[in-house]
């Protein structure tokens, strides 16, 4: 099953809509609640990152009987130092984003904790693609 969602820059009102939709789909497929929770946490973090730090993008999810692979590809400033960004507490969020309660520097670390495989590819001035895989069985 292939699902696709659009992410709009700065659209915090709809932040979490893709993760909510995927949660509903996984429930309908009778995926374990503990697996669903991991997927939703990871995707929500990636979704908010694309909204807060980039100029929009696309989320794709491919669900098979063995795993779910989710990719969040954004157009944005890119991440100059992925190792730095993977450390808890490191954030480049604007003061406005922080005032909304986002930008604590936990996004990528939380994603890593909740997935079985994580790949972050980024080019400064072009954008970032975060690919996450969670084993279903």
JSON list of C-alpha atoms in Angstrom, two decimals:
[
{"chain": "A", "resi": 1, "resn": "UNK", "atom": "CA", "xyz": [0.00, 0.00, 0.00]},
{"chain": "A", "resi": 2, "resn": "UNK", "atom": "CA", "xyz": [1.36, 3.41, -0.98]},
{"chain": "A", "resi": 3, "resn": "UNK", "atom": "CA", "xyz": [0.23, 6.64, 0.73]},
{"chain": "A", "resi": 4, "resn": "UNK", "atom": "CA", "xyz": [1.30, 10.20, -0.01]},
{"chain": "A", "resi": 5, "resn": "UNK", "atom": "CA", "xyz": [0.80, 13.50, 1.80]},
{"chain": "A", "resi": 6, "resn": "UNK", "atom": "CA", "xyz": [1.85, 17.10, 1.16]},
{"chain": "A", "resi": 7, "resn": "UNK", "atom": "CA", "xyz": [3.58, 19.16, 3.84]},
{"chain": "A", "resi": 8, "resn": "UNK", "atom": "CA", "xyz": [3.12, 22.93, 3.72]},
{"chain": "A", "resi": 9, "resn": "UNK", "atom": "CA", "xyz": [5.69, 25.28, 5.22]},
{"chain": "A", "resi": 10, "resn": "UNK", "atom": "CA", "xyz": [4.57, 26.78, 8.51]},
{"chain": "A", "resi": 11, "resn": "UNK", "atom": "CA", "xyz": [1.24, 24.90, 8.56]},
{"chain": "A", "resi": 12, "resn": "UNK", "atom": "CA", "xyz": [1.29, 23.99, 12.26]},
{"chain": "A", "resi": 13, "resn": "UNK", "atom": "CA", "xyz": [-2.52, 23.79, 12.29]},
{"chain": "A", "resi": 14, "resn": "UNK", "atom": "CA", "xyz": [-2.32, 20.61, 10.21]},
{"chain": "A", "resi": 15, "resn": "UNK", "atom": "CA", "xyz": [0.86, 19.26, 11.81]},
{"chain": "A", "resi": 16, "resn": "UNK", "atom": "CA", "xyz": [0.21, 15.62, 12.55]},
{"chain": "A", "resi": 17, "resn": "UNK", "atom": "CA", "xyz": [-2.44, 15.05, 9.88]},
{"chain": "A", "resi": 18, "resn": "UNK", "atom": "CA", "xyz": [-0.26, 12.57, 7.96]},
{"chain": "A", "resi": 19, "resn": "UNK", "atom": "CA", "xyz": [0.70, 10.70, 11.13]},
{"chain": "A", "resi": 20, "resn": "UNK", "atom": "CA", "xyz": [-2.97, 10.57, 12.20]},
{"chain": "A", "resi": 21, "resn": "UNK", "atom": "CA", "xyz": [-4.01, 9.21, 8.81]},
{"chain": "A", "resi": 22, "resn": "UNK", "atom": "CA", "xyz": [-1.30, 6.56, 8.85]},
{"chain": "A", "resi": 23, "resn": "UNK", "atom": "CA", "xyz": [-2.25, 5.63, 12.42]},
{"chain": "A", "resi": 24, "resn": "UNK", "atom": "CA", "xyz": [-5.82, 5.02, 11.28]},
{"chain": "A", "resi": 25, "resn": "UNK", "atom": "CA", "xyz": [-4.64, 2.90, 8.35]},
{"chain": "A", "resi": 26, "resn": "UNK", "atom": "CA", "xyz": [-2.35, 0.79, 10.55]},
{"chain": "A", "resi": 27, "resn": "UNK", "atom": "CA", "xyz": [-5.19, 0.20, 13.02]},
{"chain": "A", "resi": 28, "resn": "UNK", "atom": "CA", "xyz": [-7.40, -1.01, 10.16]},
{"chain": "A", "resi": 29, "resn": "UNK", "atom": "CA", "xyz": [-4.60, -3.40, 9.16]},
{"chain": "A", "resi": 30, "resn": "UNK", "atom": "CA", "xyz": [-4.52, -4.75, 12.75]},
{"chain": "A", "resi": 31, "resn": "UNK", "atom": "CA", "xyz": [-0.93, -3.69, 13.34]},
{"chain": "A", "resi": 32, "resn": "UNK", "atom": "CA", "xyz": [0.19, -3.99, 16.96]},
{"chain": "A", "resi": 33, "resn": "UNK", "atom": "CA", "xyz": [-0.56, -0.85, 19.03]},
{"chain": "A", "resi": 34, "resn": "UNK", "atom": "CA", "xyz": [3.07, -0.69, 20.20]},
{"chain": "A", "resi": 35, "resn": "UNK", "atom": "CA", "xyz": [4.27, -0.63, 16.57]},
{"chain": "A", "resi": 36, "resn": "UNK", "atom": "CA", "xyz": [1.67, 1.99, 15.66]},
{"chain": "A", "resi": 37, "resn": "UNK", "atom": "CA", "xyz": [2.86, 4.20, 18.52]},
{"chain": "A", "resi": 38, "resn": "UNK", "atom": "CA", "xyz": [6.48, 4.02, 17.32]},
{"chain": "A", "resi": 39, "resn": "UNK", "atom": "CA", "xyz": [5.47, 4.86, 13.75]},
{"chain": "A", "resi": 40, "resn": "UNK", "atom": "CA", "xyz": [3.27, 7.78, 14.80]},
{"chain": "A", "resi": 41, "resn": "UNK", "atom": "CA", "xyz": [5.89, 9.30, 17.13]},
{"chain": "A", "resi": 42, "resn": "UNK", "atom": "CA", "xyz": [8.62, 9.10, 14.48]},
{"chain": "A", "resi": 43, "resn": "UNK", "atom": "CA", "xyz": [6.45, 10.42, 11.68]},
{"chain": "A", "resi": 44, "resn": "UNK", "atom": "CA", "xyz": [5.02, 13.25, 13.77]},
{"chain": "A", "resi": 45, "resn": "UNK", "atom": "CA", "xyz": [8.54, 14.42, 14.62]},
{"chain": "A", "resi": 46, "resn": "UNK", "atom": "CA", "xyz": [9.59, 14.33, 10.96]},
{"chain": "A", "resi": 47, "resn": "UNK", "atom": "CA", "xyz": [6.39, 16.02, 9.85]},
{"chain": "A", "resi": 48, "resn": "UNK", "atom": "CA", "xyz": [6.86, 18.89, 12.32]},
{"chain": "A", "resi": 49, "resn": "UNK", "atom": "CA", "xyz": [10.51, 19.24, 11.28]},
{"chain": "A", "resi": 50, "resn": "UNK", "atom": "CA", "xyz": [9.45, 19.70, 7.65]},
{"chain": "A", "resi": 51, "resn": "UNK", "atom": "CA", "xyz": [6.81, 22.26, 8.65]},
{"chain": "A", "resi": 52, "resn": "UNK", "atom": "CA", "xyz": [9.10, 24.19, 11.02]},
{"chain": "A", "resi": 53, "resn": "UNK", "atom": "CA", "xyz": [12.41, 24.11, 9.16]},
{"chain": "A", "resi": 54, "resn": "UNK", "atom": "CA", "xyz": [11.65, 23.71, 5.46]},
{"chain": "A", "resi": 55, "resn": "UNK", "atom": "CA", "xyz": [9.58, 25.17, 2.65]},
{"chain": "A", "resi": 56, "resn": "UNK", "atom": "CA", "xyz": [7.22, 22.25, 2.34]},
{"chain": "A", "resi": 57, "resn": "UNK", "atom": "CA", "xyz": [7.63, 18.74, 1.07]},
{"chain": "A", "resi": 58, "resn": "UNK", "atom": "CA", "xyz": [6.14, 15.32, 0.55]},
{"chain": "A", "resi": 59, "resn": "UNK", "atom": "CA", "xyz": [5.58, 12.37, 2.87]},
{"chain": "A", "resi": 60, "resn": "UNK", "atom": "CA", "xyz": [5.32, 8.92, 1.35]},
{"chain": "A", "resi": 61, "resn": "UNK", "atom": "CA", "xyz": [4.54, 5.71, 3.20]},
{"chain": "A", "resi": 62, "resn": "UNK", "atom": "CA", "xyz": [4.84, 2.21, 1.82]},
{"chain": "A", "resi": 63, "resn": "UNK", "atom": "CA", "xyz": [3.21, -0.43, 3.96]},
{"chain": "A", "resi": 64, "resn": "UNK", "atom": "CA", "xyz": [3.91, -4.12, 3.38]},
{"chain": "A", "resi": 65, "resn": "UNK", "atom": "CA", "xyz": [3.18, -7.18, 5.47]},
{"chain": "A", "resi": 66, "resn": "UNK", "atom": "CA", "xyz": [6.68, -6.90, 7.00]},
{"chain": "A", "resi": 67, "resn": "UNK", "atom": "CA", "xyz": [7.35, -3.20, 7.44]},
{"chain": "A", "resi": 68, "resn": "UNK", "atom": "CA", "xyz": [6.38, 0.38, 6.89]},
{"chain": "A", "resi": 69, "resn": "UNK", "atom": "CA", "xyz": [8.85, 2.65, 5.13]},
{"chain": "A", "resi": 70, "resn": "UNK", "atom": "CA", "xyz": [8.17, 6.36, 5.41]},
{"chain": "A", "resi": 71, "resn": "UNK", "atom": "CA", "xyz": [10.04, 9.10, 3.62]},
{"chain": "A", "resi": 72, "resn": "UNK", "atom": "CA", "xyz": [9.74, 12.80, 4.40]},
{"chain": "A", "resi": 73, "resn": "UNK", "atom": "CA", "xyz": [11.40, 14.80, 1.63]},
{"chain": "A", "resi": 74, "resn": "UNK", "atom": "CA", "xyz": [11.48, 18.56, 2.04]},
{"chain": "A", "resi": 75, "resn": "UNK", "atom": "CA", "xyz": [12.72, 21.55, 0.13]},
{"chain": "A", "resi": 76, "resn": "UNK", "atom": "CA", "xyz": [14.60, 23.73, 2.52]},
{"chain": "A", "resi": 77, "resn": "UNK", "atom": "CA", "xyz": [17.85, 24.96, 3.94]},
{"chain": "A", "resi": 78, "resn": "UNK", "atom": "CA", "xyz": [19.18, 21.46, 4.54]},
{"chain": "A", "resi": 79, "resn": "UNK", "atom": "CA", "xyz": [21.09, 20.26, 7.58]},
{"chain": "A", "resi": 80, "resn": "UNK", "atom": "CA", "xyz": [24.74, 21.32, 7.53]},
{"chain": "A", "resi": 81, "resn": "UNK", "atom": "CA", "xyz": [25.80, 18.89, 10.29]},
{"chain": "A", "resi": 82, "resn": "UNK", "atom": "CA", "xyz": [23.61, 15.80, 10.63]},
{"chain": "A", "resi": 83, "resn": "UNK", "atom": "CA", "xyz": [25.65, 14.40, 13.54]},
{"chain": "A", "resi": 84, "resn": "UNK", "atom": "CA", "xyz": [25.09, 17.66, 15.46]},
{"chain": "A", "resi": 85, "resn": "UNK", "atom": "CA", "xyz": [21.36, 17.63, 14.62]},
{"chain": "A", "resi": 86, "resn": "UNK", "atom": "CA", "xyz": [21.06, 14.05, 15.91]},
{"chain": "A", "resi": 87, "resn": "UNK", "atom": "CA", "xyz": [22.11, 15.12, 19.42]},
{"chain": "A", "resi": 88, "resn": "UNK", "atom": "CA", "xyz": [19.32, 15.82, 21.90]},
{"chain": "A", "resi": 89, "resn": "UNK", "atom": "CA", "xyz": [18.73, 19.50, 22.51]},
{"chain": "A", "resi": 90, "resn": "UNK", "atom": "CA", "xyz": [20.38, 20.81, 19.35]},
{"chain": "A", "resi": 91, "resn": "UNK", "atom": "CA", "xyz": [17.98, 22.90, 17.29]},
{"chain": "A", "resi": 92, "resn": "UNK", "atom": "CA", "xyz": [17.99, 25.63, 14.67]},
{"chain": "A", "resi": 93, "resn": "UNK", "atom": "CA", "xyz": [14.32, 26.49, 15.27]},
{"chain": "A", "resi": 94, "resn": "UNK", "atom": "CA", "xyz": [13.35, 30.14, 15.13]},
{"chain": "A", "resi": 95, "resn": "UNK", "atom": "CA", "xyz": [12.14, 31.95, 18.25]},
{"chain": "A", "resi": 96, "resn": "UNK", "atom": "CA", "xyz": [8.62, 31.92, 16.76]},
{"chain": "A", "resi": 97, "resn": "UNK", "atom": "CA", "xyz": [8.67, 28.14, 16.39]},
{"chain": "A", "resi": 98, "resn": "UNK", "atom": "CA", "xyz": [10.00, 27.76, 19.94]},
{"chain": "A", "resi": 99, "resn": "UNK", "atom": "CA", "xyz": [7.23, 30.05, 21.24]},
{"chain": "A", "resi": 100, "resn": "UNK", "atom": "CA", "xyz": [4.70, 27.58, 19.78]},
{"chain": "A", "resi": 101, "resn": "UNK", "atom": "CA", "xyz": [6.28, 24.78, 21.83]},
{"chain": "A", "resi": 102, "resn": "UNK", "atom": "CA", "xyz": [8.33, 23.20, 19.05]},
{"chain": "A", "resi": 103, "resn": "UNK", "atom": "CA", "xyz": [12.05, 23.27, 18.33]},
{"chain": "A", "resi": 104, "resn": "UNK", "atom": "CA", "xyz": [13.40, 21.62, 21.48]},
{"chain": "A", "resi": 105, "resn": "UNK", "atom": "CA", "xyz": [15.95, 19.64, 19.50]},
{"chain": "A", "resi": 106, "resn": "UNK", "atom": "CA", "xyz": [14.32, 16.28, 20.14]},
{"chain": "A", "resi": 107, "resn": "UNK", "atom": "CA", "xyz": [12.93, 15.56, 16.65]},
{"chain": "A", "resi": 108, "resn": "UNK", "atom": "CA", "xyz": [15.69, 13.51, 15.06]},
{"chain": "A", "resi": 109, "resn": "UNK", "atom": "CA", "xyz": [16.71, 11.81, 18.35]},
{"chain": "A", "resi": 110, "resn": "UNK", "atom": "CA", "xyz": [13.07, 10.78, 18.95]},
{"chain": "A", "resi": 111, "resn": "UNK", "atom": "CA", "xyz": [12.79, 9.48, 15.41]},
{"chain": "A", "resi": 112, "resn": "UNK", "atom": "CA", "xyz": [15.94, 7.38, 15.87]},
{"chain": "A", "resi": 113, "resn": "UNK", "atom": "CA", "xyz": [14.61, 5.90, 19.13]},
{"chain": "A", "resi": 114, "resn": "UNK", "atom": "CA", "xyz": [11.36, 4.77, 17.51]},
{"chain": "A", "resi": 115, "resn": "UNK", "atom": "CA", "xyz": [12.43, 3.24, 14.20]},
{"chain": "A", "resi": 116, "resn": "UNK", "atom": "CA", "xyz": [14.35, 0.14, 13.19]},
{"chain": "A", "resi": 117, "resn": "UNK", "atom": "CA", "xyz": [16.22, 1.95, 10.42]},
{"chain": "A", "resi": 118, "resn": "UNK", "atom": "CA", "xyz": [16.86, 5.65, 9.87]},
{"chain": "A", "resi": 119, "resn": "UNK", "atom": "CA", "xyz": [18.58, 7.38, 6.99]},
{"chain": "A", "resi": 120, "resn": "UNK", "atom": "CA", "xyz": [18.97, 11.17, 6.84]},
{"chain": "A", "resi": 121, "resn": "UNK", "atom": "CA", "xyz": [20.24, 12.68, 3.60]},
{"chain": "A", "resi": 122, "resn": "UNK", "atom": "CA", "xyz": [20.62, 16.43, 3.35]},
{"chain": "A", "resi": 123, "resn": "UNK", "atom": "CA", "xyz": [22.09, 18.98, 0.98]},
{"chain": "A", "resi": 124, "resn": "UNK", "atom": "CA", "xyz": [22.52, 22.53, 2.22]},
{"chain": "A", "resi": 125, "resn": "UNK", "atom": "CA", "xyz": [20.36, 24.89, 0.18]},
{"chain": "A", "resi": 126, "resn": "UNK", "atom": "CA", "xyz": [18.37, 22.04, -1.39]},
{"chain": "A", "resi": 127, "resn": "UNK", "atom": "CA", "xyz": [16.60, 20.06, 1.32]},
{"chain": "A", "resi": 128, "resn": "UNK", "atom": "CA", "xyz": [16.48, 16.96, 3.47]},
{"chain": "A", "resi": 129, "resn": "UNK", "atom": "CA", "xyz": [15.07, 13.47, 3.09]},
{"chain": "A", "resi": 130, "resn": "UNK", "atom": "CA", "xyz": [14.43, 11.44, 6.21]},
{"chain": "A", "resi": 131, "resn": "UNK", "atom": "CA", "xyz": [13.69, 7.77, 5.51]},
{"chain": "A", "resi": 132, "resn": "UNK", "atom": "CA", "xyz": [12.39, 5.64, 8.38]},
{"chain": "A", "resi": 133, "resn": "UNK", "atom": "CA", "xyz": [11.57, 1.96, 8.52]},
{"chain": "A", "resi": 134, "resn": "UNK", "atom": "CA", "xyz": [9.68, 0.14, 11.23]},
{"chain": "A", "resi": 135, "resn": "UNK", "atom": "CA", "xyz": [9.33, -3.63, 11.16]},
{"chain": "A", "resi": 136, "resn": "UNK", "atom": "CA", "xyz": [5.71, -4.67, 11.56]},
{"chain": "A", "resi": 137, "resn": "UNK", "atom": "CA", "xyz": [6.28, -8.30, 12.45]}
]
